């Protein structure tokens, strides 16, 4: 997935979701061959030439001004995260060296000290870099999968029946994973490992192909997640995803429950059944 392809597909997906009549464009008397807005109509709404917008959508426009970027974003009704994604695609970072993904020992110690919450560190491409005992107990495969498969998207889309059984709202969880990968593609459109991952998931999963074509780009945040664990039953947990301040490409993800709640008791029981100390990470 190169930058131009990601940019073109993203903008086409956003054009497709807009109703021309609602957008206020003049009636088009020809036959519409695409859903939503045509390129000419986006250009008109953004007050740029059709040729310029076509070159922009194809990734051939250079030095795109902030005014043009804002005008296109308004025409397409982009929210703040979508605007940021468009900005990254139009102005990719050049020559940025990506070091190997490694978790600082202090962060690993923090994970292991979190005995009442399931926690793990997610890096680029949803690679799972480290986890604590409860994290491995809650999400099957974190501590047993080979390094290449130790990736949240591979674990979830590689066994969709198991993921659907675990997450009560699996469609939303699947969409969140695809969103995370699109955000990553905007930051690193030339990452061959990401391209390989997307290709593998697209071949394996019809759900992934459909969601990928819709181009969701919302980053991870916080929510309430209902999990149906085979050992402790249904638990409602608080989900938090926090980027590490000194390495924003790593994210601390936690599932926790209020003290003295049934969910907290379930987590303690789960931890007691999964009592093997965490394995050393590679």
PDB file of C-alpha atoms in Angstrom:
ATOM      1  CA  UNK A   1       0.000   0.000   0.000  1.00  0.00           C
ATOM      2  CA  UNK A   2       1.852   3.083  -1.228  1.00  0.00           C
ATOM      3  CA  UNK A   3       1.017   6.669  -0.310  1.00  0.00           C
ATOM      4  CA  UNK A   4      -0.651   7.531  -3.627  1.00  0.00           C
ATOM      5  CA  UNK A   5      -2.924   4.502  -3.492  1.00  0.00           C
ATOM      6  CA  UNK A   6      -3.859   5.181   0.128  1.00  0.00           C
ATOM      7  CA  UNK A   7      -4.558   8.849  -0.671  1.00  0.00           C
ATOM      8  CA  UNK A   8      -6.652   8.097  -3.763  1.00  0.00           C
ATOM      9  CA  UNK A   9      -8.723   5.417  -2.050  1.00  0.00           C
ATOM     10  CA  UNK A  10      -9.234   7.556   1.039  1.00  0.00           C
ATOM     11  CA  UNK A  11     -10.517  10.547  -0.940  1.00  0.00           C
ATOM     12  CA  UNK A  12     -12.712   8.358  -3.150  1.00  0.00           C
ATOM     13  CA  UNK A  13     -14.255   6.763  -0.062  1.00  0.00           C
ATOM     14  CA  UNK A  14     -15.050  10.192   1.355  1.00  0.00           C
ATOM     15  CA  UNK A  15     -16.529  11.434  -1.913  1.00  0.00           C
ATOM     16  CA  UNK A  16     -18.722   8.342  -2.086  1.00  0.00           C
ATOM     17  CA  UNK A  17     -20.409   8.965   1.270  1.00  0.00           C
ATOM     18  CA  UNK A  18     -21.662  12.493   0.423  1.00  0.00           C
ATOM     19  CA  UNK A  19     -25.100  13.062  -1.070  1.00  0.00           C
ATOM     20  CA  UNK A  20     -24.746  15.632  -3.895  1.00  0.00           C
ATOM     21  CA  UNK A  21     -28.102  17.237  -3.179  1.00  0.00           C
ATOM     22  CA  UNK A  22     -27.301  17.634   0.505  1.00  0.00           C
ATOM     23  CA  UNK A  23     -23.903  19.097  -0.401  1.00  0.00           C
ATOM     24  CA  UNK A  24     -25.643  21.755  -2.476  1.00  0.00           C
ATOM     25  CA  UNK A  25     -24.040  21.037  -5.851  1.00  0.00           C
ATOM     26  CA  UNK A  26     -26.005  21.924  -8.998  1.00  0.00           C
ATOM     27  CA  UNK A  27     -28.047  19.059 -10.487  1.00  0.00           C
ATOM     28  CA  UNK A  28     -26.052  16.761 -12.771  1.00  0.00           C
ATOM     29  CA  UNK A  29     -28.017  15.737 -15.841  1.00  0.00           C
ATOM     30  CA  UNK A  30     -25.676  13.036 -17.054  1.00  0.00           C
ATOM     31  CA  UNK A  31     -25.473   9.469 -15.798  1.00  0.00           C
ATOM     32  CA  UNK A  32     -23.682   9.185 -12.475  1.00  0.00           C
ATOM     33  CA  UNK A  33     -21.114   6.419 -12.681  1.00  0.00           C
ATOM     34  CA  UNK A  34     -20.010   6.796  -9.054  1.00  0.00           C
ATOM     35  CA  UNK A  35     -21.906   7.119  -5.811  1.00  0.00           C
ATOM     36  CA  UNK A  36     -21.577  10.400  -3.966  1.00  0.00           C
ATOM     37  CA  UNK A  37     -19.682  13.365  -5.369  1.00  0.00           C
ATOM     38  CA  UNK A  38     -17.800  13.405  -8.638  1.00  0.00           C
ATOM     39  CA  UNK A  39     -14.286  14.839  -8.720  1.00  0.00           C
ATOM     40  CA  UNK A  40     -15.577  17.888 -10.585  1.00  0.00           C
ATOM     41  CA  UNK A  41     -18.082  18.571  -7.815  1.00  0.00           C
ATOM     42  CA  UNK A  42     -15.480  18.328  -5.070  1.00  0.00           C
ATOM     43  CA  UNK A  43     -13.313  20.756  -7.025  1.00  0.00           C
ATOM     44  CA  UNK A  44     -16.244  23.139  -7.321  1.00  0.00           C
ATOM     45  CA  UNK A  45     -17.040  22.970  -3.596  1.00  0.00           C
ATOM     46  CA  UNK A  46     -13.374  23.473  -2.701  1.00  0.00           C
ATOM     47  CA  UNK A  47     -12.962  26.323  -5.211  1.00  0.00           C
ATOM     48  CA  UNK A  48     -10.025  24.704  -7.010  1.00  0.00           C
ATOM     49  CA  UNK A  49      -9.658  23.689 -10.626  1.00  0.00           C
ATOM     50  CA  UNK A  50     -10.768  20.221 -11.669  1.00  0.00           C
ATOM     51  CA  UNK A  51      -7.286  19.465 -12.989  1.00  0.00           C
ATOM     52  CA  UNK A  52      -5.706  20.458  -9.681  1.00  0.00           C
ATOM     53  CA  UNK A  53      -8.093  18.313  -7.638  1.00  0.00           C
ATOM     54  CA  UNK A  54      -7.516  15.317  -9.920  1.00  0.00           C
ATOM     55  CA  UNK A  55      -3.757  15.695  -9.481  1.00  0.00           C
ATOM     56  CA  UNK A  56      -4.225  16.074  -5.719  1.00  0.00           C
ATOM     57  CA  UNK A  57      -6.341  12.912  -5.478  1.00  0.00           C
ATOM     58  CA  UNK A  58      -3.754  11.030  -7.522  1.00  0.00           C
ATOM     59  CA  UNK A  59      -0.938  12.216  -5.260  1.00  0.00           C
ATOM     60  CA  UNK A  60       0.681  14.277  -8.001  1.00  0.00           C
ATOM     61  CA  UNK A  61       0.047  17.733  -6.514  1.00  0.00           C
ATOM     62  CA  UNK A  62       3.057  19.286  -4.800  1.00  0.00           C
ATOM     63  CA  UNK A  63       3.253  21.909  -2.050  1.00  0.00           C
ATOM     64  CA  UNK A  64      -0.440  21.707  -1.206  1.00  0.00           C
ATOM     65  CA  UNK A  65      -1.253  24.800   0.817  1.00  0.00           C
ATOM     66  CA  UNK A  66      -3.038  24.755   4.153  1.00  0.00           C
ATOM     67  CA  UNK A  67      -5.883  26.755   2.578  1.00  0.00           C
ATOM     68  CA  UNK A  68      -6.428  24.156  -0.142  1.00  0.00           C
ATOM     69  CA  UNK A  69      -6.185  21.310   2.337  1.00  0.00           C
ATOM     70  CA  UNK A  70      -8.808  22.963   4.554  1.00  0.00           C
ATOM     71  CA  UNK A  71     -11.066  23.671   1.561  1.00  0.00           C
ATOM     72  CA  UNK A  72     -10.967  20.047   0.408  1.00  0.00           C
ATOM     73  CA  UNK A  73     -11.532  18.833   3.972  1.00  0.00           C
ATOM     74  CA  UNK A  74     -14.599  21.072   4.290  1.00  0.00           C
ATOM     75  CA  UNK A  75     -15.959  19.963   0.929  1.00  0.00           C
ATOM     76  CA  UNK A  76     -15.670  16.323   1.972  1.00  0.00           C
ATOM     77  CA  UNK A  77     -16.957  16.891   5.514  1.00  0.00           C
ATOM     78  CA  UNK A  78     -13.836  15.458   7.171  1.00  0.00           C
ATOM     79  CA  UNK A  79     -13.617  15.360  10.948  1.00  0.00           C
ATOM     80  CA  UNK A  80     -10.453  16.266  12.870  1.00  0.00           C
ATOM     81  CA  UNK A  81      -8.889  12.797  12.675  1.00  0.00           C
ATOM     82  CA  UNK A  82      -9.684  12.486   8.972  1.00  0.00           C
ATOM     83  CA  UNK A  83      -8.136  15.897   8.329  1.00  0.00           C
ATOM     84  CA  UNK A  84      -4.991  14.835  10.148  1.00  0.00           C
ATOM     85  CA  UNK A  85      -4.873  11.660   8.064  1.00  0.00           C
ATOM     86  CA  UNK A  86      -5.260  13.658   4.842  1.00  0.00           C
ATOM     87  CA  UNK A  87      -2.495  16.033   5.948  1.00  0.00           C
ATOM     88  CA  UNK A  88      -0.118  13.128   6.605  1.00  0.00           C
ATOM     89  CA  UNK A  89      -0.867  11.621   3.201  1.00  0.00           C
ATOM     90  CA  UNK A  90      -0.356  14.909   1.381  1.00  0.00           C
ATOM     91  CA  UNK A  91       2.778  15.821   3.341  1.00  0.00           C
ATOM     92  CA  UNK A  92       4.558  12.560   4.126  1.00  0.00           C
ATOM     93  CA  UNK A  93       7.604  12.636   6.355  1.00  0.00           C
ATOM     94  CA  UNK A  94      10.725  12.122   4.264  1.00  0.00           C
ATOM     95  CA  UNK A  95      13.749  10.119   5.265  1.00  0.00           C
ATOM     96  CA  UNK A  96      12.406   9.174   8.699  1.00  0.00           C
ATOM     97  CA  UNK A  97      14.354   6.237  10.091  1.00  0.00           C
ATOM     98  CA  UNK A  98      12.191   3.729  11.918  1.00  0.00           C
ATOM     99  CA  UNK A  99      14.233   1.949  14.584  1.00  0.00           C
ATOM    100  CA  UNK A 100      13.344  -1.589  15.712  1.00  0.00           C
ATOM    101  CA  UNK A 101      10.335  -1.702  17.985  1.00  0.00           C
ATOM    102  CA  UNK A 102      11.589  -2.303  21.498  1.00  0.00           C
ATOM    103  CA  UNK A 103       9.875  -1.842  24.838  1.00  0.00           C
ATOM    104  CA  UNK A 104      11.878  -0.052  27.504  1.00  0.00           C
ATOM    105  CA  UNK A 105      12.595  -2.203  30.574  1.00  0.00           C
ATOM    106  CA  UNK A 106      10.814   0.349  32.754  1.00  0.00           C
ATOM    107  CA  UNK A 107       7.654  -0.057  30.669  1.00  0.00           C
ATOM    108  CA  UNK A 108       7.910  -3.833  30.949  1.00  0.00           C
ATOM    109  CA  UNK A 109       8.214  -3.471  34.725  1.00  0.00           C
ATOM    110  CA  UNK A 110       5.135  -1.236  34.713  1.00  0.00           C
ATOM    111  CA  UNK A 111       3.163  -3.890  32.832  1.00  0.00           C
ATOM    112  CA  UNK A 112       4.150  -6.606  35.283  1.00  0.00           C
ATOM    113  CA  UNK A 113       3.268  -4.370  38.249  1.00  0.00           C
ATOM    114  CA  UNK A 114      -0.291  -3.967  36.897  1.00  0.00           C
ATOM    115  CA  UNK A 115      -1.691  -7.077  38.561  1.00  0.00           C
ATOM    116  CA  UNK A 116      -5.366  -6.025  38.499  1.00  0.00           C
ATOM    117  CA  UNK A 117      -5.570  -5.017  34.831  1.00  0.00           C
ATOM    118  CA  UNK A 118      -4.930  -6.857  31.601  1.00  0.00           C
ATOM    119  CA  UNK A 119      -2.329  -4.801  29.753  1.00  0.00           C
ATOM    120  CA  UNK A 120      -0.118  -4.935  26.693  1.00  0.00           C
ATOM    121  CA  UNK A 121       1.965  -2.670  24.477  1.00  0.00           C
ATOM    122  CA  UNK A 122       0.947  -2.313  20.829  1.00  0.00           C
ATOM    123  CA  UNK A 123       3.399  -0.908  18.302  1.00  0.00           C
ATOM    124  CA  UNK A 124       3.267  -0.214  14.591  1.00  0.00           C
ATOM    125  CA  UNK A 125       0.976  -2.402  12.482  1.00  0.00           C
ATOM    126  CA  UNK A 126      -0.771  -3.604  15.715  1.00  0.00           C
ATOM    127  CA  UNK A 127       2.304  -5.663  16.622  1.00  0.00           C
ATOM    128  CA  UNK A 128       2.007  -6.816  20.243  1.00  0.00           C
ATOM    129  CA  UNK A 129       5.385  -5.996  21.791  1.00  0.00           C
ATOM    130  CA  UNK A 130       4.845  -6.868  25.462  1.00  0.00           C
ATOM    131  CA  UNK A 131       2.098  -7.930  27.836  1.00  0.00           C
ATOM    132  CA  UNK A 132       1.424  -8.800  31.440  1.00  0.00           C
ATOM    133  CA  UNK A 133       0.043 -11.995  32.942  1.00  0.00           C
ATOM    134  CA  UNK A 134      -3.584 -10.874  32.765  1.00  0.00           C
ATOM    135  CA  UNK A 135      -3.126  -9.638  29.206  1.00  0.00           C
ATOM    136  CA  UNK A 136      -2.015 -13.101  28.128  1.00  0.00           C
ATOM    137  CA  UNK A 137      -4.878 -14.689  30.083  1.00  0.00           C
ATOM    138  CA  UNK A 138      -7.520 -12.417  28.555  1.00  0.00           C
ATOM    139  CA  UNK A 139      -6.339 -12.485  24.920  1.00  0.00           C
ATOM    140  CA  UNK A 140      -5.444 -15.993  23.807  1.00  0.00           C
ATOM    141  CA  UNK A 141      -2.303 -16.268  21.731  1.00  0.00           C
ATOM    142  CA  UNK A 142      -0.314 -13.335  23.066  1.00  0.00           C
ATOM    143  CA  UNK A 143       2.176 -15.546  24.865  1.00  0.00           C
ATOM    144  CA  UNK A 144       2.054 -18.609  22.598  1.00  0.00           C
ATOM    145  CA  UNK A 145       2.029 -17.262  19.041  1.00  0.00           C
ATOM    146  CA  UNK A 146       5.314 -17.137  17.090  1.00  0.00           C
ATOM    147  CA  UNK A 147       6.754 -13.609  16.757  1.00  0.00           C
ATOM    148  CA  UNK A 148       5.387 -13.023  13.237  1.00  0.00           C
ATOM    149  CA  UNK A 149       1.854 -13.905  14.362  1.00  0.00           C
ATOM    150  CA  UNK A 150       2.128 -11.844  17.548  1.00  0.00           C
ATOM    151  CA  UNK A 151       0.076  -9.121  15.925  1.00  0.00           C
ATOM    152  CA  UNK A 152      -3.376  -8.111  17.112  1.00  0.00           C
ATOM    153  CA  UNK A 153      -4.881  -7.841  13.621  1.00  0.00           C
ATOM    154  CA  UNK A 154      -3.455 -11.245  12.627  1.00  0.00           C
ATOM    155  CA  UNK A 155      -4.773 -12.831  15.831  1.00  0.00           C
ATOM    156  CA  UNK A 156      -8.259 -11.365  15.433  1.00  0.00           C
ATOM    157  CA  UNK A 157      -8.829 -11.631  11.674  1.00  0.00           C
ATOM    158  CA  UNK A 158      -6.903 -14.905  11.489  1.00  0.00           C
ATOM    159  CA  UNK A 159      -9.553 -16.578  13.653  1.00  0.00           C
ATOM    160  CA  UNK A 160     -12.705 -14.509  13.274  1.00  0.00           C
ATOM    161  CA  UNK A 161     -15.041 -17.061  14.932  1.00  0.00           C
ATOM    162  CA  UNK A 162     -12.879 -16.947  18.086  1.00  0.00           C
ATOM    163  CA  UNK A 163     -12.727 -13.123  17.972  1.00  0.00           C
ATOM    164  CA  UNK A 164     -16.490 -12.900  17.518  1.00  0.00           C
ATOM    165  CA  UNK A 165     -16.985 -15.267  20.441  1.00  0.00           C
ATOM    166  CA  UNK A 166     -14.688 -13.192  22.677  1.00  0.00           C
ATOM    167  CA  UNK A 167     -15.807  -9.646  21.803  1.00  0.00           C
ATOM    168  CA  UNK A 168     -19.536  -9.034  22.187  1.00  0.00           C
ATOM    169  CA  UNK A 169     -19.275  -6.147  19.724  1.00  0.00           C
ATOM    170  CA  UNK A 170     -16.877  -7.789  17.284  1.00  0.00           C
ATOM    171  CA  UNK A 171     -17.887  -5.579  14.285  1.00  0.00           C
ATOM    172  CA  UNK A 172     -16.871  -2.446  16.224  1.00  0.00           C
ATOM    173  CA  UNK A 173     -13.635  -4.087  17.408  1.00  0.00           C
ATOM    174  CA  UNK A 174     -12.811  -5.153  13.845  1.00  0.00           C
ATOM    175  CA  UNK A 175     -13.443  -1.636  12.579  1.00  0.00           C
ATOM    176  CA  UNK A 176     -11.185  -0.203  15.308  1.00  0.00           C
ATOM    177  CA  UNK A 177      -8.357  -2.493  14.203  1.00  0.00           C
ATOM    178  CA  UNK A 178      -8.728  -1.460  10.573  1.00  0.00           C
ATOM    179  CA  UNK A 179      -8.849   2.195  11.630  1.00  0.00           C
ATOM    180  CA  UNK A 180      -5.585   1.770  13.533  1.00  0.00           C
ATOM    181  CA  UNK A 181      -3.941   0.215  10.462  1.00  0.00           C
ATOM    182  CA  UNK A 182      -5.130   3.065   8.225  1.00  0.00           C
ATOM    183  CA  UNK A 183      -3.710   5.620  10.665  1.00  0.00           C
ATOM    184  CA  UNK A 184      -0.445   3.673  10.589  1.00  0.00           C
ATOM    185  CA  UNK A 185      -0.516   3.625   6.783  1.00  0.00           C
ATOM    186  CA  UNK A 186      -0.843   7.406   6.815  1.00  0.00           C
ATOM    187  CA  UNK A 187       2.224   7.714   9.033  1.00  0.00           C
ATOM    188  CA  UNK A 188       4.282   5.051   7.215  1.00  0.00           C
ATOM    189  CA  UNK A 189       2.891   4.566   3.694  1.00  0.00           C
ATOM    190  CA  UNK A 190       6.155   3.008   2.501  1.00  0.00           C
ATOM    191  CA  UNK A 191       6.345   0.305   5.183  1.00  0.00           C
ATOM    192  CA  UNK A 192       6.765  -3.063   3.375  1.00  0.00           C
ATOM    193  CA  UNK A 193       5.806  -5.051   6.488  1.00  0.00           C
ATOM    194  CA  UNK A 194       2.532  -3.122   6.712  1.00  0.00           C
ATOM    195  CA  UNK A 195       1.849  -3.741   3.014  1.00  0.00           C
ATOM    196  CA  UNK A 196       2.473  -7.456   3.552  1.00  0.00           C
ATOM    197  CA  UNK A 197       0.132  -7.515   6.541  1.00  0.00           C
ATOM    198  CA  UNK A 198      -2.659  -5.764   4.643  1.00  0.00           C
ATOM    199  CA  UNK A 199      -2.213  -8.138   1.710  1.00  0.00           C
ATOM    200  CA  UNK A 200      -2.334 -11.206   3.958  1.00  0.00           C
ATOM    201  CA  UNK A 201      -5.447 -10.020   5.804  1.00  0.00           C
ATOM    202  CA  UNK A 202      -7.182  -9.020   2.567  1.00  0.00           C
ATOM    203  CA  UNK A 203      -6.661 -12.472   1.096  1.00  0.00           C
ATOM    204  CA  UNK A 204      -7.823 -14.210   4.249  1.00  0.00           C
ATOM    205  CA  UNK A 205     -10.793 -12.135   5.421  1.00  0.00           C
ATOM    206  CA  UNK A 206     -13.754 -10.779   3.482  1.00  0.00           C
ATOM    207  CA  UNK A 207     -14.652  -8.644   6.514  1.00  0.00           C
ATOM    208  CA  UNK A 208     -11.205  -7.070   6.511  1.00  0.00           C
ATOM    209  CA  UNK A 209     -11.416  -6.332   2.758  1.00  0.00           C
ATOM    210  CA  UNK A 210     -14.769  -4.603   3.191  1.00  0.00           C
ATOM    211  CA  UNK A 211     -13.675  -2.533   6.172  1.00  0.00           C
ATOM    212  CA  UNK A 212     -10.362  -1.613   4.552  1.00  0.00           C
ATOM    213  CA  UNK A 213     -12.188  -0.254   1.482  1.00  0.00           C
ATOM    214  CA  UNK A 214     -14.272   2.000   3.735  1.00  0.00           C
ATOM    215  CA  UNK A 215     -11.099   3.709   5.060  1.00  0.00           C
ATOM    216  CA  UNK A 216     -11.980   4.319   8.721  1.00  0.00           C
ATOM    217  CA  UNK A 217      -9.161   6.352  10.306  1.00  0.00           C
ATOM    218  CA  UNK A 218     -10.144   6.935  13.919  1.00  0.00           C
ATOM    219  CA  UNK A 219      -7.323   6.363  16.390  1.00  0.00           C
ATOM    220  CA  UNK A 220      -7.671   4.243  19.506  1.00  0.00           C
ATOM    221  CA  UNK A 221      -9.087   5.875  22.636  1.00  0.00           C
ATOM    222  CA  UNK A 222     -11.275   4.642  25.485  1.00  0.00           C
ATOM    223  CA  UNK A 223     -14.545   2.782  25.716  1.00  0.00           C
ATOM    224  CA  UNK A 224     -16.367   0.038  27.583  1.00  0.00           C
ATOM    225  CA  UNK A 225     -15.817  -3.449  26.205  1.00  0.00           C
ATOM    226  CA  UNK A 226     -17.881  -6.539  26.882  1.00  0.00           C
ATOM    227  CA  UNK A 227     -15.869  -9.747  26.622  1.00  0.00           C
ATOM    228  CA  UNK A 228     -17.194 -13.304  26.790  1.00  0.00           C
ATOM    229  CA  UNK A 229     -14.271 -15.263  28.150  1.00  0.00           C
ATOM    230  CA  UNK A 230     -14.484 -19.064  28.067  1.00  0.00           C
ATOM    231  CA  UNK A 231     -13.162 -19.378  31.643  1.00  0.00           C
ATOM    232  CA  UNK A 232     -14.869 -16.545  33.550  1.00  0.00           C
ATOM    233  CA  UNK A 233     -17.900 -15.759  31.428  1.00  0.00           C
ATOM    234  CA  UNK A 234     -19.116 -12.347  30.361  1.00  0.00           C
ATOM    235  CA  UNK A 235     -17.275  -9.349  31.829  1.00  0.00           C
ATOM    236  CA  UNK A 236     -17.666  -5.644  31.180  1.00  0.00           C
ATOM    237  CA  UNK A 237     -14.294  -3.899  31.271  1.00  0.00           C
ATOM    238  CA  UNK A 238     -12.982  -0.369  30.849  1.00  0.00           C
ATOM    239  CA  UNK A 239     -10.749  -0.137  27.787  1.00  0.00           C
ATOM    240  CA  UNK A 240      -8.014   2.517  27.632  1.00  0.00           C
ATOM    241  CA  UNK A 241      -5.383   3.106  24.933  1.00  0.00           C
ATOM    242  CA  UNK A 242      -2.630   5.590  25.813  1.00  0.00           C
ATOM    243  CA  UNK A 243       0.295   6.518  23.579  1.00  0.00           C
ATOM    244  CA  UNK A 244       3.653   6.556  25.361  1.00  0.00           C
ATOM    245  CA  UNK A 245       4.941  10.139  25.551  1.00  0.00           C
ATOM    246  CA  UNK A 246       8.516   9.343  24.512  1.00  0.00           C
ATOM    247  CA  UNK A 247       7.467   6.929  21.742  1.00  0.00           C
ATOM    248  CA  UNK A 248       4.034   7.781  20.297  1.00  0.00           C
ATOM    249  CA  UNK A 249       4.226   4.748  18.020  1.00  0.00           C
ATOM    250  CA  UNK A 250       3.828   2.543  21.088  1.00  0.00           C
ATOM    251  CA  UNK A 251       0.527   2.368  22.911  1.00  0.00           C
ATOM    252  CA  UNK A 252      -0.348   1.035  26.347  1.00  0.00           C
ATOM    253  CA  UNK A 253      -3.667  -0.805  26.160  1.00  0.00           C
ATOM    254  CA  UNK A 254      -5.477  -1.856  29.328  1.00  0.00           C
ATOM    255  CA  UNK A 255      -8.669  -3.682  30.277  1.00  0.00           C
ATOM    256  CA  UNK A 256      -9.692  -3.028  33.866  1.00  0.00           C
ATOM    257  CA  UNK A 257     -12.654  -3.097  36.217  1.00  0.00           C
ATOM    258  CA  UNK A 258     -13.748  -1.109  39.310  1.00  0.00           C
ATOM    259  CA  UNK A 259     -12.527  -2.543  42.629  1.00  0.00           C
ATOM    260  CA  UNK A 260     -14.928  -4.968  44.334  1.00  0.00           C
ATOM    261  CA  UNK A 261     -16.944  -5.431  41.145  1.00  0.00           C
ATOM    262  CA  UNK A 262     -17.893  -8.812  39.700  1.00  0.00           C
ATOM    263  CA  UNK A 263     -15.648  -8.048  36.713  1.00  0.00           C
ATOM    264  CA  UNK A 264     -12.685  -7.363  39.022  1.00  0.00           C
ATOM    265  CA  UNK A 265     -13.275 -10.673  40.764  1.00  0.00           C
ATOM    266  CA  UNK A 266     -13.374 -12.389  37.366  1.00  0.00           C
ATOM    267  CA  UNK A 267     -10.028 -10.837  36.430  1.00  0.00           C
ATOM    268  CA  UNK A 268      -8.464 -12.006  39.698  1.00  0.00           C
ATOM    269  CA  UNK A 269      -9.770 -15.502  39.078  1.00  0.00           C
ATOM    270  CA  UNK A 270      -8.425 -15.426  35.545  1.00  0.00           C
ATOM    271  CA  UNK A 271      -5.010 -14.315  36.813  1.00  0.00           C
ATOM    272  CA  UNK A 272      -4.894 -17.177  39.311  1.00  0.00           C
ATOM    273  CA  UNK A 273      -5.545 -19.686  36.523  1.00  0.00           C
ATOM    274  CA  UNK A 274      -2.853 -18.145  34.346  1.00  0.00           C
ATOM    275  CA  UNK A 275      -0.133 -18.075  36.984  1.00  0.00           C
ATOM    276  CA  UNK A 276       2.928 -18.680  34.802  1.00  0.00           C
ATOM    277  CA  UNK A 277       5.218 -15.600  34.841  1.00  0.00           C
ATOM    278  CA  UNK A 278       5.337 -13.611  31.571  1.00  0.00           C
ATOM    279  CA  UNK A 279       7.812 -14.909  29.011  1.00  0.00           C
ATOM    280  CA  UNK A 280      10.799 -12.840  27.930  1.00  0.00           C
ATOM    281  CA  UNK A 281       9.962 -10.751  24.886  1.00  0.00           C
ATOM    282  CA  UNK A 282      11.940 -10.879  21.660  1.00  0.00           C
TER     283      UNK A 282
END
